[in-house]
mmCIF file of C-alpha atoms in Angstrom:
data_model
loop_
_atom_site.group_PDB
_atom_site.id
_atom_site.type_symbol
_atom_site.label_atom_id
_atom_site.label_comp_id
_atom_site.label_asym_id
_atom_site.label_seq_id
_atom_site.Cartn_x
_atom_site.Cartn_y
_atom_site.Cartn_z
ATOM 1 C CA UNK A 1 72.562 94.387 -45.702
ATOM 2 C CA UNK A 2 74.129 92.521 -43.105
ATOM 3 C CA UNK A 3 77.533 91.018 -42.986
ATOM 4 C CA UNK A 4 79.629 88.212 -41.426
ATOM 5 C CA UNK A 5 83.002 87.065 -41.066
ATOM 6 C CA UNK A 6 83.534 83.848 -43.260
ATOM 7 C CA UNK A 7 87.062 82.192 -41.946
ATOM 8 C CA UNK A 8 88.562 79.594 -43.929
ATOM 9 C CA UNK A 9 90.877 76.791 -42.223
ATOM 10 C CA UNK A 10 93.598 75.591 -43.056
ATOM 11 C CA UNK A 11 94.562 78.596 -44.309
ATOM 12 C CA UNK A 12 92.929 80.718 -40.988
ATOM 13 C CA UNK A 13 91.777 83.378 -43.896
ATOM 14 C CA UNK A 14 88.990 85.320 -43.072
ATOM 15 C CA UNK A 15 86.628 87.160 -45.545
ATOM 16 C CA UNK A 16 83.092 89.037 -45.624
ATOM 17 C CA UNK A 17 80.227 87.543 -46.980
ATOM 18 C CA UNK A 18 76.722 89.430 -47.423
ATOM 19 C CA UNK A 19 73.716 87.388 -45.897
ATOM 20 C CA UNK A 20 72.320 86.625 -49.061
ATOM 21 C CA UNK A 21 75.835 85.562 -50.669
ATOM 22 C CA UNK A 22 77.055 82.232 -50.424
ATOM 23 C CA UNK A 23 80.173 81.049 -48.662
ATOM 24 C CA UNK A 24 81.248 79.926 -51.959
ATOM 25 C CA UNK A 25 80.984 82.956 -54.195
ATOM 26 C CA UNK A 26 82.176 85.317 -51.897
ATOM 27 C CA UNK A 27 85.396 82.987 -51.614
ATOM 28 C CA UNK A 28 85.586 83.223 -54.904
ATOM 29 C CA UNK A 29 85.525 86.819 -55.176
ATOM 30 C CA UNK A 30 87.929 87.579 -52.831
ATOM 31 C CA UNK A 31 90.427 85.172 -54.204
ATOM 32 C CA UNK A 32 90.573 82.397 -52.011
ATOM 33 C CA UNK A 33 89.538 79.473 -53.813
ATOM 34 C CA UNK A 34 87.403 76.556 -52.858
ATOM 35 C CA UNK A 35 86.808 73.494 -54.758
ATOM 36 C CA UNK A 36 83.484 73.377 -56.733
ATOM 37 C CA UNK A 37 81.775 72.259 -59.623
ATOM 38 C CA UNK A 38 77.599 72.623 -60.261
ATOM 39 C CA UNK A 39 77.562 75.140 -57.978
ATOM 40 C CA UNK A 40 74.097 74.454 -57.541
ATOM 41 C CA UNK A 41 74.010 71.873 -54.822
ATOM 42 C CA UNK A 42 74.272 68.859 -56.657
ATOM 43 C CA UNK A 43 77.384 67.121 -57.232
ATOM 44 C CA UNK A 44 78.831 67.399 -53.571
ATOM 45 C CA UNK A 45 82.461 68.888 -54.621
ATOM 46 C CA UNK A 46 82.282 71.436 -52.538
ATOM 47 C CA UNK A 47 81.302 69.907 -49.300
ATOM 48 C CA UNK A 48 82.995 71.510 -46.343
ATOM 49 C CA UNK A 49 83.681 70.733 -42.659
ATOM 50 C CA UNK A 50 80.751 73.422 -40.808
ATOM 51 C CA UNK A 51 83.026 73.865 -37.251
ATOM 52 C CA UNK A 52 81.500 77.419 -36.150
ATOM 53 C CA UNK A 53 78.184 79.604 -36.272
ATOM 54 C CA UNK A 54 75.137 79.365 -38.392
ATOM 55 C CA UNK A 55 74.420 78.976 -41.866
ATOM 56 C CA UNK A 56 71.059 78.619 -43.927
ATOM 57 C CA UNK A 57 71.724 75.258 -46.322
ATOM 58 C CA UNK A 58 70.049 76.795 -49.051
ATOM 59 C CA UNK A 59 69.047 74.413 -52.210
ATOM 60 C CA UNK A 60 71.324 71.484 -51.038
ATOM 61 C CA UNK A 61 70.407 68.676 -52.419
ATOM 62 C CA UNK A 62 69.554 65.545 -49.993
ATOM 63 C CA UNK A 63 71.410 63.955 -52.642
ATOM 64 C CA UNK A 64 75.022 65.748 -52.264
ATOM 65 C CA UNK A 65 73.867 66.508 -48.255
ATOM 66 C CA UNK A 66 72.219 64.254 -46.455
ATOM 67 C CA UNK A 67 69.982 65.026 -43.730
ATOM 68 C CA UNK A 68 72.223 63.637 -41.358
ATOM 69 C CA UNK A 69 75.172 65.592 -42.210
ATOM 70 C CA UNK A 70 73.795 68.680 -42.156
ATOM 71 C CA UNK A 71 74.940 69.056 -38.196
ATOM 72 C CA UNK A 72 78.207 68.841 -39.626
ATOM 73 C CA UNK A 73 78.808 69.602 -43.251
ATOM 74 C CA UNK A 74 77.849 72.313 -45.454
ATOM 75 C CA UNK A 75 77.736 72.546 -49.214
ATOM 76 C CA UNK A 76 79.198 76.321 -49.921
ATOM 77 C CA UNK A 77 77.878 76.770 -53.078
ATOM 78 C CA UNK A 78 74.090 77.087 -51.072
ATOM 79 C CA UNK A 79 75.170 77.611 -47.869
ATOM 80 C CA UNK A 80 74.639 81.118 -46.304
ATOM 81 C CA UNK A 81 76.119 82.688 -43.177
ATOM 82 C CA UNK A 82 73.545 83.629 -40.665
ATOM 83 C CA UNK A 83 76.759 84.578 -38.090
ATOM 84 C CA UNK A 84 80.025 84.801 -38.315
ATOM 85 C CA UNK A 85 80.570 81.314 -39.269
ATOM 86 C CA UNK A 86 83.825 78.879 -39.459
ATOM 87 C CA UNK A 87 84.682 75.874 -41.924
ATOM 88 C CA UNK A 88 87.323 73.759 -42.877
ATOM 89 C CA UNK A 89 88.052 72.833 -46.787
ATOM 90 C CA UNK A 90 90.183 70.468 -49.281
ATOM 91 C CA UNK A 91 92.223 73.124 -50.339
ATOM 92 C CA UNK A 92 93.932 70.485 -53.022
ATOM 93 C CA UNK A 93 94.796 73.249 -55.450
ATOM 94 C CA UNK A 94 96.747 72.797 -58.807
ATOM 95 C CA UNK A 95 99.909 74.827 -58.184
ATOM 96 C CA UNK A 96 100.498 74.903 -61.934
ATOM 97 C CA UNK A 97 97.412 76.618 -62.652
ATOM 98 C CA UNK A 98 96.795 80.396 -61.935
ATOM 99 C CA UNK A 99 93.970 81.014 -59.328
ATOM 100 C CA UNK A 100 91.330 84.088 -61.061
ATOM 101 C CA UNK A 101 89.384 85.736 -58.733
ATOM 102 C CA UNK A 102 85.285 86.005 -59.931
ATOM 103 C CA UNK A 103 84.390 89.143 -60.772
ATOM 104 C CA UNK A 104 80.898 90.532 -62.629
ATOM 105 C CA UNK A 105 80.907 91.455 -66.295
ATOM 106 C CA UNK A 106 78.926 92.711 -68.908
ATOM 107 C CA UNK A 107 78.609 90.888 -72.617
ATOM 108 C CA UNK A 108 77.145 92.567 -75.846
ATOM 109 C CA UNK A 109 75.558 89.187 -78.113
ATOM 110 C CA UNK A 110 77.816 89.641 -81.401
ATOM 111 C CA UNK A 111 76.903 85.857 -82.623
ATOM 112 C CA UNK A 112 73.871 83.575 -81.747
ATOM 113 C CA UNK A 113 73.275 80.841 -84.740
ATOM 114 C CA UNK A 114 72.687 77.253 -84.858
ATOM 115 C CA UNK A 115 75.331 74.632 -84.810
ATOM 116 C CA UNK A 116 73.775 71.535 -84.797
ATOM 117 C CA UNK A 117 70.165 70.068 -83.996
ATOM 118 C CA UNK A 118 68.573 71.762 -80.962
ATOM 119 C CA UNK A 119 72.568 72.982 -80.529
ATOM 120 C CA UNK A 120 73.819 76.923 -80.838
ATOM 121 C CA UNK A 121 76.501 79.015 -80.258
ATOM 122 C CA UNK A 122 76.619 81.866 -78.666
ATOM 123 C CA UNK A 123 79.329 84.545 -78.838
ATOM 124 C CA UNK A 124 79.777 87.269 -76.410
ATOM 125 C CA UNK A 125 82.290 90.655 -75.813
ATOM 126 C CA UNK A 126 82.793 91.360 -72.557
ATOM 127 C CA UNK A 127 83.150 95.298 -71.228
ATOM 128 C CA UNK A 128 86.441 94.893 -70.572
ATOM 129 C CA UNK A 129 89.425 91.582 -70.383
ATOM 130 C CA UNK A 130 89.435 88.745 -68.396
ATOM 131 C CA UNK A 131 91.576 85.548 -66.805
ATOM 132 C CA UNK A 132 90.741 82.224 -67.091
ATOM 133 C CA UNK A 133 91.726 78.404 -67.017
ATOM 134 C CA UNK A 134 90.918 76.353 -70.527
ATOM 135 C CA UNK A 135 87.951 74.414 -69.106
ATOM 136 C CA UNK A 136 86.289 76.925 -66.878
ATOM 137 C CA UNK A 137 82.860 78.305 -67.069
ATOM 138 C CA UNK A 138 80.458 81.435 -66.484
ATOM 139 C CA UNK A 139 77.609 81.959 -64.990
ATOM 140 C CA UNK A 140 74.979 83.915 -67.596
ATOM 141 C CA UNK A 141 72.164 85.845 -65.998
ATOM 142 C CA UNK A 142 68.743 85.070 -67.542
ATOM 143 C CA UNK A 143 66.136 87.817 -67.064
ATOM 144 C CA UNK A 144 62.952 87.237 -65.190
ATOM 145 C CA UNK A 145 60.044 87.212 -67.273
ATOM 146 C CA UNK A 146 56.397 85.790 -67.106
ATOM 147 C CA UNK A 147 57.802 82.525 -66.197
ATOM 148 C CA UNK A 148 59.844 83.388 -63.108
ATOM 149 C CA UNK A 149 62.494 85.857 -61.882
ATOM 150 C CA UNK A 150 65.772 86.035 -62.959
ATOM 151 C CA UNK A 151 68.116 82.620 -62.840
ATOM 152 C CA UNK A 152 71.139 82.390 -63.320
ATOM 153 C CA UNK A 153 72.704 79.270 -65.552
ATOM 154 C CA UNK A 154 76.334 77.802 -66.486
ATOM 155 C CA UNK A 155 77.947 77.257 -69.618
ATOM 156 C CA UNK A 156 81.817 76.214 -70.226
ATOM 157 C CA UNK A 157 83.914 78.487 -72.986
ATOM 158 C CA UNK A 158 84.610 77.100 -75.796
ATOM 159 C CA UNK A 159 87.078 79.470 -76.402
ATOM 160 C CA UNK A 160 91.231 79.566 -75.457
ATOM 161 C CA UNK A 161 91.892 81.631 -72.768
ATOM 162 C CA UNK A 162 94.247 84.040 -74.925
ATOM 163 C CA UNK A 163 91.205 85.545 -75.930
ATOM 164 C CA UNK A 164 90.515 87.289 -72.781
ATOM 165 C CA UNK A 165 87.300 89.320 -74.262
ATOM 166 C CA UNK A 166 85.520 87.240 -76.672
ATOM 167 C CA UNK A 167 83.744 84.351 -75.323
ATOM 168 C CA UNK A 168 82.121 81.696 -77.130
ATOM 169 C CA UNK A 169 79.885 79.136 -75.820
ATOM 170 C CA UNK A 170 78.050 76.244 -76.972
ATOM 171 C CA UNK A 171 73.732 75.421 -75.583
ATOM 172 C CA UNK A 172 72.209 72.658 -75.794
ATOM 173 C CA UNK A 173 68.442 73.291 -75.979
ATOM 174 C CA UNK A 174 66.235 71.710 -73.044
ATOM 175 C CA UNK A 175 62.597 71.580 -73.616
ATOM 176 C CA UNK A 176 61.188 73.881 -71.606
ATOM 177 C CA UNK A 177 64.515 75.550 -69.480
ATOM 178 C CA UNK A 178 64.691 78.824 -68.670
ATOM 179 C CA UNK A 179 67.854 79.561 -69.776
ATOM 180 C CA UNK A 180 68.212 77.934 -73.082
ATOM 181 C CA UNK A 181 64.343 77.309 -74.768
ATOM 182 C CA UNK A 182 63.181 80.714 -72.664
ATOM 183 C CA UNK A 183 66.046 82.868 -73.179
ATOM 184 C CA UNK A 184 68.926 81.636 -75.791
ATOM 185 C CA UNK A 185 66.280 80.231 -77.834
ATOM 186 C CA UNK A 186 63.630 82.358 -77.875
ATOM 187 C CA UNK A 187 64.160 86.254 -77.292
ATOM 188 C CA UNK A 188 67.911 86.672 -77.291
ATOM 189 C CA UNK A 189 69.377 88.408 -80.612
ATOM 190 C CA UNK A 190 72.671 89.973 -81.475
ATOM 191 C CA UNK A 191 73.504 93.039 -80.049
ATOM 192 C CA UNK A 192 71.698 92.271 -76.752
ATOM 193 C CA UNK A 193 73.453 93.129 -73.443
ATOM 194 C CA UNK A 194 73.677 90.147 -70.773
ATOM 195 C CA UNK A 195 75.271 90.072 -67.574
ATOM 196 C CA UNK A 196 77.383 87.127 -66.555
ATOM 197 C CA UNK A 197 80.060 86.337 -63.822
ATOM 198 C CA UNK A 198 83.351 84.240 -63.573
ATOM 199 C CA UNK A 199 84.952 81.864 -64.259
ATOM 200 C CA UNK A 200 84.343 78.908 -61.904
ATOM 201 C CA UNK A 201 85.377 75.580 -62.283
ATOM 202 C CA UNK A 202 88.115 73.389 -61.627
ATOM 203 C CA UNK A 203 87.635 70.930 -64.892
ATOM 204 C CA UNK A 204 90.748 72.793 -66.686
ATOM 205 C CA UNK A 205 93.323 71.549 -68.631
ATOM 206 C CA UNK A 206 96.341 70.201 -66.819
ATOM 207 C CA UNK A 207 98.913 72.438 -68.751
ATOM 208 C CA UNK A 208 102.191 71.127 -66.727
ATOM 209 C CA UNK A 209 101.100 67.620 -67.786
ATOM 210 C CA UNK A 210 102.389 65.463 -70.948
ATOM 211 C CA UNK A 211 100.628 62.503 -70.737
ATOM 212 C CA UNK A 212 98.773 61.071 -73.731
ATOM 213 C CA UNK A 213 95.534 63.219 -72.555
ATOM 214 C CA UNK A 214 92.329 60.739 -74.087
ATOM 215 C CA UNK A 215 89.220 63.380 -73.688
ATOM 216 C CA UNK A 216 85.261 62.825 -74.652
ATOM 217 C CA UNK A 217 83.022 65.216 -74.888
ATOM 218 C CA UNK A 218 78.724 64.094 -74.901
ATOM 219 C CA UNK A 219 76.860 67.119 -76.512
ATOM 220 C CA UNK A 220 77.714 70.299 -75.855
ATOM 221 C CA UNK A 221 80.067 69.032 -73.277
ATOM 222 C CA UNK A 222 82.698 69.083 -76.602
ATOM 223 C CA UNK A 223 82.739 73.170 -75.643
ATOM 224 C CA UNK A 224 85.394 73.075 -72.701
ATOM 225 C CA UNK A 225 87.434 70.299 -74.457
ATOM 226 C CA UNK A 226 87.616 72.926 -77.276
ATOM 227 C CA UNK A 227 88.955 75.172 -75.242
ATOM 228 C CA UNK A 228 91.667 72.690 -74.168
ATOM 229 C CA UNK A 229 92.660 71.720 -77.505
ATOM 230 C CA UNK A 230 92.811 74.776 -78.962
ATOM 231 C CA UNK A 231 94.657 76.052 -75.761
ATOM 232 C CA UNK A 232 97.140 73.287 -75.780
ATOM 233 C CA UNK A 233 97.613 73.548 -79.737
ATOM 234 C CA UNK A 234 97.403 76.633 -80.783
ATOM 235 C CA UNK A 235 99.668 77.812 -77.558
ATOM 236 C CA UNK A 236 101.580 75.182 -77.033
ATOM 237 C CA UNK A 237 100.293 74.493 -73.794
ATOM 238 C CA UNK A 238 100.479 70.702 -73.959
ATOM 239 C CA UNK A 239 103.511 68.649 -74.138
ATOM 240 C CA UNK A 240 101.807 65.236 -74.477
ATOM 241 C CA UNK A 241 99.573 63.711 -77.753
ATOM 242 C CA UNK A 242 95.753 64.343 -77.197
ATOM 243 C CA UNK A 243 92.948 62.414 -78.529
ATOM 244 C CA UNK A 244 89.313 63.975 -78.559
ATOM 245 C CA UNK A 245 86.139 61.644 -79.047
ATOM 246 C CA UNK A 246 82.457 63.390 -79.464
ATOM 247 C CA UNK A 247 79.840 61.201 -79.597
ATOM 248 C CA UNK A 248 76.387 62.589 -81.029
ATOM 249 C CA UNK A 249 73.143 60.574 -82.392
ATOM 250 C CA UNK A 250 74.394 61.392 -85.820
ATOM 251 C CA UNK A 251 76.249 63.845 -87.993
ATOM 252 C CA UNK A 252 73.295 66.170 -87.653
ATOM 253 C CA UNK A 253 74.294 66.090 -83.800
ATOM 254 C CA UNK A 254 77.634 66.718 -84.018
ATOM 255 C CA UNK A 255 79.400 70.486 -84.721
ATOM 256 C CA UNK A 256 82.700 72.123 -85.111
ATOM 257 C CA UNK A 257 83.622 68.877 -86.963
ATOM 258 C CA UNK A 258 85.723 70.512 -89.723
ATOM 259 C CA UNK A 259 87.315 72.655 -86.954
ATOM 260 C CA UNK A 260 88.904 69.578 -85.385
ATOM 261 C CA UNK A 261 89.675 68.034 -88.496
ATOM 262 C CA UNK A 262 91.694 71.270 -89.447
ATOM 263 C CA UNK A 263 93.501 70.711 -86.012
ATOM 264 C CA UNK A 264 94.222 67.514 -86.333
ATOM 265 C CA UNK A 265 95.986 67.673 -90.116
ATOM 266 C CA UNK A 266 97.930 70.954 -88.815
ATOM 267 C CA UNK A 267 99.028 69.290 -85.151
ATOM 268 C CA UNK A 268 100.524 65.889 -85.501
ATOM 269 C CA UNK A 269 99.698 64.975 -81.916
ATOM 270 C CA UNK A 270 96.070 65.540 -82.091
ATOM 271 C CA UNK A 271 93.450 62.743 -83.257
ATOM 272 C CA UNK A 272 89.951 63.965 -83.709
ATOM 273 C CA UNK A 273 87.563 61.154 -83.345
ATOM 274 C CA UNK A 274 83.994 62.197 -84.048
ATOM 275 C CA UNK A 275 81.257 59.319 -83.498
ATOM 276 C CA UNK A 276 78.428 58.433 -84.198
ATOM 277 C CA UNK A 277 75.411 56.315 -82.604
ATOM 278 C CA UNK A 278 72.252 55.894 -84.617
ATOM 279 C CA UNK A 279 73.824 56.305 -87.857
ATOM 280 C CA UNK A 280 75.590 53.685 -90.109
ATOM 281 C CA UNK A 281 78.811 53.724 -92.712
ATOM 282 C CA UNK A 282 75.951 52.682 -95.370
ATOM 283 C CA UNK A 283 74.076 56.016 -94.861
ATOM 284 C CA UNK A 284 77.142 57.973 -94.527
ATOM 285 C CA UNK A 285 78.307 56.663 -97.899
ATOM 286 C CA UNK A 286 75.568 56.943 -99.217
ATOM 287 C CA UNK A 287 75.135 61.494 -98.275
ATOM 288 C CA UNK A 288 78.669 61.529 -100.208
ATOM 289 C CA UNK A 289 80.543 61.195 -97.230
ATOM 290 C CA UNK A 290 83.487 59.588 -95.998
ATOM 291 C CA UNK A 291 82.656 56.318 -93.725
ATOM 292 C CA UNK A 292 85.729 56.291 -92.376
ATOM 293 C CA UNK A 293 85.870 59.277 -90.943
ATOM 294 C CA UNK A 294 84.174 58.593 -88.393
ATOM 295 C CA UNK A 295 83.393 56.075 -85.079
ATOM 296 C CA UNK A 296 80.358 54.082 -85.065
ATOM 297 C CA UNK A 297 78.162 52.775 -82.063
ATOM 298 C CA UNK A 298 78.293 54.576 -78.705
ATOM 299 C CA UNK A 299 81.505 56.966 -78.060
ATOM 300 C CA UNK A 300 82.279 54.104 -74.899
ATOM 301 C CA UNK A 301 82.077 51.653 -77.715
ATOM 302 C CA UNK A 302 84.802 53.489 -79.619
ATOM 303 C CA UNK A 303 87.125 53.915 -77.319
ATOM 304 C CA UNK A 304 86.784 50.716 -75.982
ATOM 305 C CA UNK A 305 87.656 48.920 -79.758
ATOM 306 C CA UNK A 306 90.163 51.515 -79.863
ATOM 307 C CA UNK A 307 92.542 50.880 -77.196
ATOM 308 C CA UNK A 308 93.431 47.385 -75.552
ATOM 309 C CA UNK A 309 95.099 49.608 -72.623
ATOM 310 C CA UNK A 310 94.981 53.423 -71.237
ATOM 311 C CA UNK A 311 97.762 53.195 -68.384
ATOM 312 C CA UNK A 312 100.062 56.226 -68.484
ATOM 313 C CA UNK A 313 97.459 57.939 -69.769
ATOM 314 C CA UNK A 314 95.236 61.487 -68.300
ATOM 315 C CA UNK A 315 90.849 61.147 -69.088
ATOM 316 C CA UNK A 316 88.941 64.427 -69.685
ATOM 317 C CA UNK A 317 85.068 63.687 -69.367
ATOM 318 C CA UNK A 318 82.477 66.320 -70.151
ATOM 319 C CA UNK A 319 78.819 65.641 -71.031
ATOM 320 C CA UNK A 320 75.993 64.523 -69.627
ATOM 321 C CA UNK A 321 76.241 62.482 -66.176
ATOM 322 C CA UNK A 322 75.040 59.084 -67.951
ATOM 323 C CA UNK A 323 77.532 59.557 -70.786
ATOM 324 C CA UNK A 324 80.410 60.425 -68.208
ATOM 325 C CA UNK A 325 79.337 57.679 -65.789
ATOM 326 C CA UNK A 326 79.967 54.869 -68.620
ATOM 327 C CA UNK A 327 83.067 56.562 -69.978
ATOM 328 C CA UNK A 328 84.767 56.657 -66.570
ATOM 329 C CA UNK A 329 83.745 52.591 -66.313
ATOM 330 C CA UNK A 330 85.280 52.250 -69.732
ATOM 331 C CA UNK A 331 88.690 54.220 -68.686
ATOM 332 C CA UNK A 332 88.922 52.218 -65.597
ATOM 333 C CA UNK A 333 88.746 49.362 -67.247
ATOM 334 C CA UNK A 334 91.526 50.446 -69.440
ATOM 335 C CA UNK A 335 93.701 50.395 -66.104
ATOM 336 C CA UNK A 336 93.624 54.004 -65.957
ATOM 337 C CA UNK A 337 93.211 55.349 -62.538
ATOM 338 C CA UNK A 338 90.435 57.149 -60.563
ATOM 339 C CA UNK A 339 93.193 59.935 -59.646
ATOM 340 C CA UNK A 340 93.992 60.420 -63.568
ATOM 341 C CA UNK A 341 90.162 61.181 -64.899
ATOM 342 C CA UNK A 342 88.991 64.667 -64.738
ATOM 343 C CA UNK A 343 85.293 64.615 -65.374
ATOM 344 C CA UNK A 344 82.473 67.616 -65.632
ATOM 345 C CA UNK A 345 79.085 66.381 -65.468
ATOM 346 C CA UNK A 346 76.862 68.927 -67.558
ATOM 347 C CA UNK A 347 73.398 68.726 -65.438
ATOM 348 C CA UNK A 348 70.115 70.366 -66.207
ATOM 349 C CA UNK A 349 67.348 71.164 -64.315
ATOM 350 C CA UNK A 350 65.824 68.044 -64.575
ATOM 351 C CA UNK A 351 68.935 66.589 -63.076
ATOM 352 C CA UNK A 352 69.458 68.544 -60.318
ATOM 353 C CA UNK A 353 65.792 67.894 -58.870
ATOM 354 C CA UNK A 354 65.886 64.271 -59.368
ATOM 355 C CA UNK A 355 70.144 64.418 -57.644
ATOM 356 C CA UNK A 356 71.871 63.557 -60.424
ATOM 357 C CA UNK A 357 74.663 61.229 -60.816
ATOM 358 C CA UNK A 358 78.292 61.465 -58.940
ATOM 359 C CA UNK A 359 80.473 58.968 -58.761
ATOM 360 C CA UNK A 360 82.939 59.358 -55.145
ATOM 361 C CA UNK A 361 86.039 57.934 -56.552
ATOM 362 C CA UNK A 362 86.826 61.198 -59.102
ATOM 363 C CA UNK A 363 87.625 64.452 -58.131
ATOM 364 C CA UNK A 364 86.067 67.477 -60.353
#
């Protein structure tokens, strides 16, 4: 296998990569970190100044690189060295957050059930502990079968990061994917072995922060804002009040409901707003339920009747990239500032072939 010298400006660091490693995760691994998000070409955080040598762009998108940039630019998350090669990176790290190197692990399946329609969790313990920022996410290794070889896929914990070994996360089921209607939803059981790697990701929970923190989470996009919540409440790792919207089509769409609503009646400053699109208070009544427990319309909808202003205040957005796009218009138009959203757009496949969405004024 052959090896180059990846060196890293500002900071003048150098590391090895393996030709068939990417700049990115070999960063990563070695602990110097580099902004990224999809880490499969699409989103465009982790474009890079390319100032020395020769690299092989890999599955960039012509979305996130464009054809003429590629003289220039490289995304590191595809990129691979073909030389010893140089670049230059925003090295805009959070000096309140603690840096984890990636590392490989292995996970024995202890829970895999269904949460909510075409929605389950699944709950993994790891070989041994690890570090990690509320928000972050791993990589899962799906096994190569008749259908292809093996892929690898991302999924956020759902989890707080005091619990170092058991991980929980949250898949949405995509008709025909590899990793969730091959894999999660079709041959893996409890007790299976899966390998997995992390945690990447710099959608975490801004822990030195106390602003009133307004977060919405689309779908299974509510899994890392669980993992903020219950990092900032159950650890008192959040000074400020927090207010968490999930939107689904209708209760049958929505999960961990009664886990929030435990939160929220044991934490003063949390306010659990779960909402809901294509059902009404009549037919909520009418199941035995409480109407007004809940939002109604679109979860932009919500917010927008519930606040005349946001100033002063910090967005979390996690979902799908339509649901975050409108959410970030909505916050804006609250008067809260591009520099105070945090968004993670949750793509699939289908989104990363057809480029996906990305808007340039928010950093991931």
């Amino acid at each position: 296998m052959t090896r180059y010298t990846i060196t890293v400006e500002p900071l003048g660091r150098e590391i090895e990569c393996d030709e068939d490693q990417t700049i990115l995760e070999a960063c990563l691994r070695n602990g110097v970190w580099l902004p990224h998000s999809c880490t499969h070409g699409t989103c465009a955080t982790c474009k890079s100044e390319w100032l020395d040598g020769e690299v092989d762009h890999g599955q960039a998108s012509s979305f996130a690189l464009m054809d003429f940039e590629r003289e220039e630019k490289l995304l590191t998350c595809c990129a691979k060295p073909r030389s010893d090669v140089t670049i230059e990176a925003d090295l805009d790290v959070d000096e309140d957050l603690e840096v984890f190197p990636v590392d490989d692990y292995t996970g024995t399946v202890t829970v895999l059930e269904d949460i909510a329609t075409d929605t389950r969790r699944l709950v993994v313990e790891l070989d041994r502990e690890m570090g990690f920022n509320a928000g972050q996410y791993m990589k899962l290794l799906v096994p190569a079968c008749a259908d292809g070889p093996e892929v690898d896929r991302t999924y956020s914990m759902a989890n707080p990061p005091t619990q170092t070994r058991t991980l929980e996360f949250h898949i949405r089921k995509v008709e025909g994917g590899r990793g969730s209607d091959g894999w999660v939803f079709k041959d893996l059981a409890v007790g299976h072995q899966i390998r997995l790697s992390g945690p990447y990701g710099r959608f975490v929970l801004k822990t030195g922060d106390d602003r009133h923190g307004i977060m919405v989470g689309g779908g299974t996009g509510l899994a890392p804002m669980k993992s903020m919540v219950r990092h900032a409440l159950e650890n008192g790792e959040y000074e400020g009040e927090l207010t968490l919207y999930a939107g689904g089509r209708s209760r049958a769409w929505l999960y961990d409901v009664d886990v929030f609503r435990a939160l929220e009646e044991e934490h003063e400053g949390f306010t659990f707003r779960p909402c809901l699109s294509d059902e009404t208070p009549e037919e909520v009544a009418a199941s035995g339920d409480d109407p007004d427990r809940y939002g109604y319309g679109l979860v932009t909808d919500v917010i927008a009747a519930d606040h005349d202003k946001l100033s002063g205040c910090a967005g979390y957005l996690c979902g799908p990239p339509l649901m975050v796009e409108s959410a970030l218009k909505v916050l804006m138009s609250k008067r809260l500032f591009p520099r105070d959203i945090y968004r993670e757009d949750f793509f699939n496949e289908a989104d990363k072939v057809d480029g996906g969405l990305k808007s340039p004024l928010i950093k991931r």
